[in-house]
mmCIF file of C-alpha atoms in Angstrom:
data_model
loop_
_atom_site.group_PDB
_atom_site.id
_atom_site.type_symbol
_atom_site.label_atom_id
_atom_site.label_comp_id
_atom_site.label_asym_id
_atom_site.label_seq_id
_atom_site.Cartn_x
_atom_site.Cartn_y
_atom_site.Cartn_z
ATOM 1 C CA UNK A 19 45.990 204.934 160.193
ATOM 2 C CA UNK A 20 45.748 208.000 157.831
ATOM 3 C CA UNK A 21 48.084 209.807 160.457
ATOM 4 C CA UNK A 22 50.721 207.147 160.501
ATOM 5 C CA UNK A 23 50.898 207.443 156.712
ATOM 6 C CA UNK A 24 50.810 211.273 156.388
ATOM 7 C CA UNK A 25 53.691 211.153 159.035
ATOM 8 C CA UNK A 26 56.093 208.484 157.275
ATOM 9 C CA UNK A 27 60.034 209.101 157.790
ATOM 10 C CA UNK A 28 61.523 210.262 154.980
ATOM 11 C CA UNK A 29 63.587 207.091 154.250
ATOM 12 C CA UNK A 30 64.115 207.843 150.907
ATOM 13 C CA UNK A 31 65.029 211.231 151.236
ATOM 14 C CA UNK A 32 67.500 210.421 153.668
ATOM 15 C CA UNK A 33 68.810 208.018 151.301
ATOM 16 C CA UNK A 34 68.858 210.028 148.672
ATOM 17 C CA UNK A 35 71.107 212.879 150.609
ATOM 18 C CA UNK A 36 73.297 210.602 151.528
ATOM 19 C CA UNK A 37 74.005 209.354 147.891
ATOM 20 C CA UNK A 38 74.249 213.248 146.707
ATOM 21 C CA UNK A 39 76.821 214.260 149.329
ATOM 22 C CA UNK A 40 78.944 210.780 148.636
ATOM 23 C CA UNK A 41 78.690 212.799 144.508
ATOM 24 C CA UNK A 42 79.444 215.737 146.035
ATOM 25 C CA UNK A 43 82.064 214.685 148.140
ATOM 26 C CA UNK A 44 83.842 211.430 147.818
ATOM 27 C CA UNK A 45 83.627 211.431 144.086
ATOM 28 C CA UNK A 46 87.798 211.037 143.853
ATOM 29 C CA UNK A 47 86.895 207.649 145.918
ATOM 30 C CA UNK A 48 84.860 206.103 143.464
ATOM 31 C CA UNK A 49 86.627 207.417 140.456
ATOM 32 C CA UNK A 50 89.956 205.920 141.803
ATOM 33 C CA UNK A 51 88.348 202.378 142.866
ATOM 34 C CA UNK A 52 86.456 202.437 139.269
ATOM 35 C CA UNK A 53 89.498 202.971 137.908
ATOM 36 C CA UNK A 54 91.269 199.726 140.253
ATOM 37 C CA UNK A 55 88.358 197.682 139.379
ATOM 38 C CA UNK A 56 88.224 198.347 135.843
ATOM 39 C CA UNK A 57 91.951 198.142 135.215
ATOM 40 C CA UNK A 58 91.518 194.591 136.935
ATOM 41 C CA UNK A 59 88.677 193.527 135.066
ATOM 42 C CA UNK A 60 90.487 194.724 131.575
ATOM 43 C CA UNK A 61 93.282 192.194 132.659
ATOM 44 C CA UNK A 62 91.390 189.433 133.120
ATOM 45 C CA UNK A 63 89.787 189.981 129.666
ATOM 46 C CA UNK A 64 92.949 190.235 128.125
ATOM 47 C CA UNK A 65 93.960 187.137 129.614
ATOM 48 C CA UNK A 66 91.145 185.464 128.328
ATOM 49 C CA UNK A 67 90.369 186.912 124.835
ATOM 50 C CA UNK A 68 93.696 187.801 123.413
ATOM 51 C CA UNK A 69 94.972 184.081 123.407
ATOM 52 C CA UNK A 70 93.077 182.144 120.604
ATOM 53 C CA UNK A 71 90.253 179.995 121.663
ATOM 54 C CA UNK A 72 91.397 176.710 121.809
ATOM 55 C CA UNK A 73 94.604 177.318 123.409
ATOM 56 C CA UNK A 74 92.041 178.887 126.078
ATOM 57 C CA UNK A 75 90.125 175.510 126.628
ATOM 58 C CA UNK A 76 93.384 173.319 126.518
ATOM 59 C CA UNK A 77 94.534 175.580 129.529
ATOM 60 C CA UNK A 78 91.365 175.495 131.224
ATOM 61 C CA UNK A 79 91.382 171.806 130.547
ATOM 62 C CA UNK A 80 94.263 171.200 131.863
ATOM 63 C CA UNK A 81 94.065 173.274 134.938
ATOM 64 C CA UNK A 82 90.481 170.990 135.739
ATOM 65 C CA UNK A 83 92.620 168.325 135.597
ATOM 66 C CA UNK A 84 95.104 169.499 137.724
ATOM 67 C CA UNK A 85 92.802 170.645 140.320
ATOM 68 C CA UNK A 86 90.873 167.331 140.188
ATOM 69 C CA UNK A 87 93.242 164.729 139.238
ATOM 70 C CA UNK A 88 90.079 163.405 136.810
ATOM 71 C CA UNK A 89 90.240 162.678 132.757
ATOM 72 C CA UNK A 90 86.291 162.154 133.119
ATOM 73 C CA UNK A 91 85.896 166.136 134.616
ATOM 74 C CA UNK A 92 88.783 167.026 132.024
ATOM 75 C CA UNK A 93 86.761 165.961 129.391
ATOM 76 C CA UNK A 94 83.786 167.376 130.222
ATOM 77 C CA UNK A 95 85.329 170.744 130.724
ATOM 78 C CA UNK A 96 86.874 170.651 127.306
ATOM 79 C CA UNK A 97 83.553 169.252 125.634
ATOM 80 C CA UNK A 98 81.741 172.459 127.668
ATOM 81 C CA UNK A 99 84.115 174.863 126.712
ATOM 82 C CA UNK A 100 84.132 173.310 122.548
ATOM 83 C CA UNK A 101 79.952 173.717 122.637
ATOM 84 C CA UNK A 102 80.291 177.515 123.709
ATOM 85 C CA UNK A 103 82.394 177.762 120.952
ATOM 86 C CA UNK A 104 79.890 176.092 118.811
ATOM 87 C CA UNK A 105 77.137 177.815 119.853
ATOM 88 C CA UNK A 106 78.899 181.434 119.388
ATOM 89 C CA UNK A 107 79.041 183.003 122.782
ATOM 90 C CA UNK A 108 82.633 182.277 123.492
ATOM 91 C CA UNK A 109 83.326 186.158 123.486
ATOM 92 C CA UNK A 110 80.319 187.084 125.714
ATOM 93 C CA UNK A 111 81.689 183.544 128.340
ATOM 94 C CA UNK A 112 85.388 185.498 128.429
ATOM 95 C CA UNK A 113 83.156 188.360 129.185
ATOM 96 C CA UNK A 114 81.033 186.654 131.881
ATOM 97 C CA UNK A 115 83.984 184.718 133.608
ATOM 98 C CA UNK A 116 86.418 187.940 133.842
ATOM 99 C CA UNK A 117 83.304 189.380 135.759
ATOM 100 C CA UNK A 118 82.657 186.632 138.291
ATOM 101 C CA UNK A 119 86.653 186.152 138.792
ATOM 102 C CA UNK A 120 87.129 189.812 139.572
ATOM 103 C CA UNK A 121 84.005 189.926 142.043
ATOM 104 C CA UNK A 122 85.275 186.164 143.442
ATOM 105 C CA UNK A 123 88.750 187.892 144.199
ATOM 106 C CA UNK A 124 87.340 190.757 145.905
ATOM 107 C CA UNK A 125 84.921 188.818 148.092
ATOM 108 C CA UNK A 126 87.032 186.598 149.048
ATOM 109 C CA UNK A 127 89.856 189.040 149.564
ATOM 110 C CA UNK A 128 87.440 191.076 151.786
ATOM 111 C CA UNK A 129 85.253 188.388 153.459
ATOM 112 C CA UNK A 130 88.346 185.867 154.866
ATOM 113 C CA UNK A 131 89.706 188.954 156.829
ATOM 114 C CA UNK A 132 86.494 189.889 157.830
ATOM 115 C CA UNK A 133 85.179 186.438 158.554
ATOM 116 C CA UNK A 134 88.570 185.729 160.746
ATOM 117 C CA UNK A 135 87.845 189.194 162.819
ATOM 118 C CA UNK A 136 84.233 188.524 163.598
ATOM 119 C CA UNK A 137 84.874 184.731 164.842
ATOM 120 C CA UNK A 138 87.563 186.605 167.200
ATOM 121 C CA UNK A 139 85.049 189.332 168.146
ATOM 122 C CA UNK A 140 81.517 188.376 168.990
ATOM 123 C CA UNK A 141 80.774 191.538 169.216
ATOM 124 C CA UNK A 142 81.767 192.633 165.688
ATOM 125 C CA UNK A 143 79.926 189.514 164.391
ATOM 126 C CA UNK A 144 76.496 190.692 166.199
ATOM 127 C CA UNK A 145 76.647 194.287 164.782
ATOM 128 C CA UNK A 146 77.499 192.836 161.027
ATOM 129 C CA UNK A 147 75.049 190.629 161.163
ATOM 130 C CA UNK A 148 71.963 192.303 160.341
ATOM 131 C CA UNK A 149 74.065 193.944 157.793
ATOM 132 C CA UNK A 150 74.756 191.101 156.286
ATOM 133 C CA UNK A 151 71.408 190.021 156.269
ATOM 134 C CA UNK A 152 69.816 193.421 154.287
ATOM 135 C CA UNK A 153 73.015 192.870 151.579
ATOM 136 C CA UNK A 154 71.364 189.797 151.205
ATOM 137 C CA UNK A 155 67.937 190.729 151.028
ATOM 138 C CA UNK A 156 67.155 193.705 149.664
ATOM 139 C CA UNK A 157 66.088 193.565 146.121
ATOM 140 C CA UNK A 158 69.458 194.012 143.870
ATOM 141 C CA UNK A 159 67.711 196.770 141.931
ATOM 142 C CA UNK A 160 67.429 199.105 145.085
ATOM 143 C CA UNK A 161 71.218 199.373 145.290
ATOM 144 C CA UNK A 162 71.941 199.465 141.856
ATOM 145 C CA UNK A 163 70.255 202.994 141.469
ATOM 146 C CA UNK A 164 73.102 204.476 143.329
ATOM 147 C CA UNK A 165 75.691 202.286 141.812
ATOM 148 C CA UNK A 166 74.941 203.620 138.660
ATOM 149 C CA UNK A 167 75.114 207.684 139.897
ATOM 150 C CA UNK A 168 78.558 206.507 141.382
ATOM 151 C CA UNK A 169 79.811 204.176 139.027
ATOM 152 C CA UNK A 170 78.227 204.857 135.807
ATOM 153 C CA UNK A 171 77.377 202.448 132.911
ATOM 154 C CA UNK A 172 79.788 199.589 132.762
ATOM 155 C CA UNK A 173 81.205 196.374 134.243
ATOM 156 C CA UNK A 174 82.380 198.155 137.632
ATOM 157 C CA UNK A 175 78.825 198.733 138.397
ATOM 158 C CA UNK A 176 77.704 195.132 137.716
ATOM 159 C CA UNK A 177 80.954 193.993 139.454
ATOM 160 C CA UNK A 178 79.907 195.993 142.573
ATOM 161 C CA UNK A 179 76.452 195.447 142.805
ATOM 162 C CA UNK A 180 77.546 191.026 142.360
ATOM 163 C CA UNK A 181 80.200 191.672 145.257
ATOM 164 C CA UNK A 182 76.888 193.274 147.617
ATOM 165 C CA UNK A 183 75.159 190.577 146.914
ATOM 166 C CA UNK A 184 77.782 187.579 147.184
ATOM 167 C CA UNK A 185 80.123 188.839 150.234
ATOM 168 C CA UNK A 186 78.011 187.437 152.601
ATOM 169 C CA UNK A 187 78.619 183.698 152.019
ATOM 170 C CA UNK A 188 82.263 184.055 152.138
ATOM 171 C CA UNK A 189 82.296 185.836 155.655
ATOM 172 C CA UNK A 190 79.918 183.774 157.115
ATOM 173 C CA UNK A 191 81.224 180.809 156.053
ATOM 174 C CA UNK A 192 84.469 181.640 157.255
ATOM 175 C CA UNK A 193 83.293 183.111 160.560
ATOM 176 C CA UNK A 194 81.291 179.640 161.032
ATOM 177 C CA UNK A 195 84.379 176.831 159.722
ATOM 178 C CA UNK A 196 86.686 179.489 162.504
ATOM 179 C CA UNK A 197 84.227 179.490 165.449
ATOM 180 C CA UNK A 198 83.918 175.564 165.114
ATOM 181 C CA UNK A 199 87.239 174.835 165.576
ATOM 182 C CA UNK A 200 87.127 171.967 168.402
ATOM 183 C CA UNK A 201 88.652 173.921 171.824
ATOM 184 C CA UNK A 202 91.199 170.884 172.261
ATOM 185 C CA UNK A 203 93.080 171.679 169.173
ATOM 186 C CA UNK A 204 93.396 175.352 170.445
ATOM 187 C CA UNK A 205 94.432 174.053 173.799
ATOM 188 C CA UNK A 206 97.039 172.138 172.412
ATOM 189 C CA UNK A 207 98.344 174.624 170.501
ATOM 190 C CA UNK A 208 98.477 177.140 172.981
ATOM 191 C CA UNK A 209 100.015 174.229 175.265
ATOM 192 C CA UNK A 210 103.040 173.767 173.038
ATOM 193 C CA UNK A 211 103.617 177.734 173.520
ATOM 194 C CA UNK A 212 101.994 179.005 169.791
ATOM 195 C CA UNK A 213 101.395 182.245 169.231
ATOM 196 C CA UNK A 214 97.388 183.633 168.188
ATOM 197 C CA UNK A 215 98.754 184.028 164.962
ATOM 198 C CA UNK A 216 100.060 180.979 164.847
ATOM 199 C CA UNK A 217 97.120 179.498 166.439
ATOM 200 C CA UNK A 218 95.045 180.923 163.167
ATOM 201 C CA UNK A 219 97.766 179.824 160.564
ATOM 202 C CA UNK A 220 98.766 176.006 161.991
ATOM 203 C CA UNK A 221 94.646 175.044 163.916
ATOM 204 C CA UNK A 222 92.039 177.508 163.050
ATOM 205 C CA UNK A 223 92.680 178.041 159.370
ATOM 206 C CA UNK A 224 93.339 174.582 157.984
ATOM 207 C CA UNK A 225 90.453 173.434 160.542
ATOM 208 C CA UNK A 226 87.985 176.207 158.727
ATOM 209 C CA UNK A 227 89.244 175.466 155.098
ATOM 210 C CA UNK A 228 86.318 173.448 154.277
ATOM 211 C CA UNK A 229 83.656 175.884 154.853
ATOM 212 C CA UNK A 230 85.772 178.498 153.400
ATOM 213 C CA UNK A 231 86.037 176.861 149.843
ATOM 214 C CA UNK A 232 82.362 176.799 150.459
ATOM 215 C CA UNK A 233 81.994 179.840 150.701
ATOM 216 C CA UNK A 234 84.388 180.505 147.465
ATOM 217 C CA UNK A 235 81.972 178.140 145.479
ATOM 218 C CA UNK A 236 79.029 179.952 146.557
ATOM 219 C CA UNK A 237 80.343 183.107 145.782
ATOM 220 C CA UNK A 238 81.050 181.990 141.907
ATOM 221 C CA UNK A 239 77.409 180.662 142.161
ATOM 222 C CA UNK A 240 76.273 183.543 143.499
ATOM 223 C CA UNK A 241 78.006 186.243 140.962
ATOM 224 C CA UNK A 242 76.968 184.022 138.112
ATOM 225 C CA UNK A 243 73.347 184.041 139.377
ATOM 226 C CA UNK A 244 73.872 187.992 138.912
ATOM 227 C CA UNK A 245 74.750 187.934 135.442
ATOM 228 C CA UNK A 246 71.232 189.153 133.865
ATOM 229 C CA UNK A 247 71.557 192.207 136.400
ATOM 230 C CA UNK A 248 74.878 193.157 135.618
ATOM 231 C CA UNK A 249 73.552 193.151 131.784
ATOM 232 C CA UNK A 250 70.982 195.930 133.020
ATOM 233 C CA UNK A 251 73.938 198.260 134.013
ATOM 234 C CA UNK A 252 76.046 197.830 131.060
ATOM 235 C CA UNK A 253 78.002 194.876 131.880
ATOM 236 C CA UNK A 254 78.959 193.164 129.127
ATOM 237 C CA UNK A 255 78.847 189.132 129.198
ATOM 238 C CA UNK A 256 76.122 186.372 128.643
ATOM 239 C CA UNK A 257 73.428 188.676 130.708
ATOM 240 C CA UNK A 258 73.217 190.696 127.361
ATOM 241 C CA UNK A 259 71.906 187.798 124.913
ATOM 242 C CA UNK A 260 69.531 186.385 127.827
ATOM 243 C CA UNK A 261 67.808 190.101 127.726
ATOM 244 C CA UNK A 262 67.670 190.209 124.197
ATOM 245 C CA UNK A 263 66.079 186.952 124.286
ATOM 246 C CA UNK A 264 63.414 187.400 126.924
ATOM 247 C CA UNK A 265 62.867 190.996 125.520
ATOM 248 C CA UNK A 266 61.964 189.202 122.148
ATOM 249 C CA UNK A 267 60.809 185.946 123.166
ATOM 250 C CA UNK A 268 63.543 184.125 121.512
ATOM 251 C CA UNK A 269 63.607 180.414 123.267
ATOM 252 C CA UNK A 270 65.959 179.400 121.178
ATOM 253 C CA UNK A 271 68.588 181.846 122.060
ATOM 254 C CA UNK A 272 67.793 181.553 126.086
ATOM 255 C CA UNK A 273 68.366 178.192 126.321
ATOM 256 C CA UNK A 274 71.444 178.051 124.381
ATOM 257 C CA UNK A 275 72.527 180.807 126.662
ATOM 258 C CA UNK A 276 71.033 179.305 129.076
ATOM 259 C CA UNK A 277 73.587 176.151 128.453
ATOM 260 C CA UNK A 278 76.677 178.385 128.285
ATOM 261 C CA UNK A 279 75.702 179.914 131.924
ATOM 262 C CA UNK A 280 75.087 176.102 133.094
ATOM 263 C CA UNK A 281 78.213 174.967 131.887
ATOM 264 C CA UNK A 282 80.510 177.511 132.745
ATOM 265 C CA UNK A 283 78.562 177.286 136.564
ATOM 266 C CA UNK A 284 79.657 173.431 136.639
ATOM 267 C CA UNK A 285 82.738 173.625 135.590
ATOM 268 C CA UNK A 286 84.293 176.243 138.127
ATOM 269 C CA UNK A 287 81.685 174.863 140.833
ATOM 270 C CA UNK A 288 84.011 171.192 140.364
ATOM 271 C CA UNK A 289 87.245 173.116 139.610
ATOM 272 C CA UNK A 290 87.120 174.841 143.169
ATOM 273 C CA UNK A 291 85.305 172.949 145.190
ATOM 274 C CA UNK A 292 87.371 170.602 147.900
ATOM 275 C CA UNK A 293 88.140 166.886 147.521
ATOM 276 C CA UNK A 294 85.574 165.529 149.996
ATOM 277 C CA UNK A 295 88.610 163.390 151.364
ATOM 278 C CA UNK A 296 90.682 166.576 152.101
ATOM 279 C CA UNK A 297 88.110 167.205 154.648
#
């Protein structure tokens, strides 16, 4: 026993060089893709904070209704948004929701593509898997070490370490609603001369379009579950009151912000989620 722990591999080590030569080496990479993912992130806040307040929550009321086709959801989107208001964390919601957008669009921009090519390779799929599985698992803190030497303080490091965390559900999802399309639909298709493309854009993709807006609404759910971690890296948003308020036992001030990350979690959990009768 004492041998087998004198004699450990030097995990960490190897780690560790890997993360100094990616400094060393590939630091233009990560400047340039901070730079992307900031820029995008800047947008969204600008979208969101330089219009005044209520004309905000009349748009995002009337985009719920739009996407639901209900006054009752409507309502309770513009009641939702009015107590954030209230309760004086409208600033630090624009802040949260510009994060989870930006990491939504870049999982789901990454994990459709990747989702289609591992339902049309097995083989892919098998060697992603346990990948998948250790982005899933690993304790967030691990990976945001190195986030932080390549990234520095800010939102881009939160935004990363939320996209680790949450790109799983989209490919999966999407490799799972692609893989169960029934082989008679893809018979006919190919019997009426379509193309593979054509086969994924006409059958597989509409077939699969359930389980891939599950996978978008677990990847909101998912990046708003990370918003206390972002908060340790600098990111700006409703993870920053939460720490003040568990660093100073303030119970008032969690569960109000504890409402504001409930509400805002509803409300784009209904906005996106499919009409169970579109399925």
């Amino acid at each position: 026993m004492e041998w087998l722990e004198d004699n450990k591999l030097p995990i960490g080590k190897w780690a560790k060089a890997a993360v100094d030569w990616l400094t060393a080496n590939a630091a233009w990479f990560f400047d340039g893709l901070s730079f992307l993912l900031d820029g995008a992130i800047s947008a969204l806040l600008w979208l969101l904070q330089t219009p005044p307040p209520l004309l905000v929550v009349v748009a995002a009321t009337a985009l719920a209704y739009a996407a639901r086709r209900s006054v009752g959801f409507a309502l309770f989107t513009l009641g939702g948004l009015l107590l954030i208001i209230n309760q004086g964390y409208w600033e630090e919601t624009t802040e949260t929701l510009a994060l989870v957008l930006a990491a939504t669009m870049v999982c789901m921009g990454v994990g459709v593509p990747v989702g289609i090519a591992t339902a049309r390779r097995p083989w892919l799929f098998a060697a992603l898997r346990p990948v998948l599985d250790l982005m899933q698992t690993i304790p967030t803190f691990v990976y945001l070490i190195p986030a932080l030497i390549l990234f520095g303080l800010g939102m881009v490091p939160g935004l990363i370490a939320t996209v680790i965390f949450a790109l799983p559900a989209p490919i999966r999802l999407t490799h799972l609603g692609i893989t169960a399309t029934p082989k008679p639909l893809l018979e006919a298709g190919e019997a009426f001369g379509a193309s593979k493309w054509q086969l994924l854009w006409k059958v597989e993709l509409p077939y699969a379009m359930p389980q891939i807006m599950a996978g978008l609404t677990q990847t909101i759910m998912l990046s708003l579950s990370m918003v206390v971690i972002a908060a340790l890296v600098g990111a700006d948003g409703l993870g920053v009151p939460t720490l003040r308020a568990l660093n100073t036992v303030n119970i008032a001030k969690g569960f109000e912000v504890g409402v504001a990350i409930v509400l805002i979690a509803i409300i784009l959990d209904r906005m996106f989620r499919r009409n169970e009768g579109a399925q």
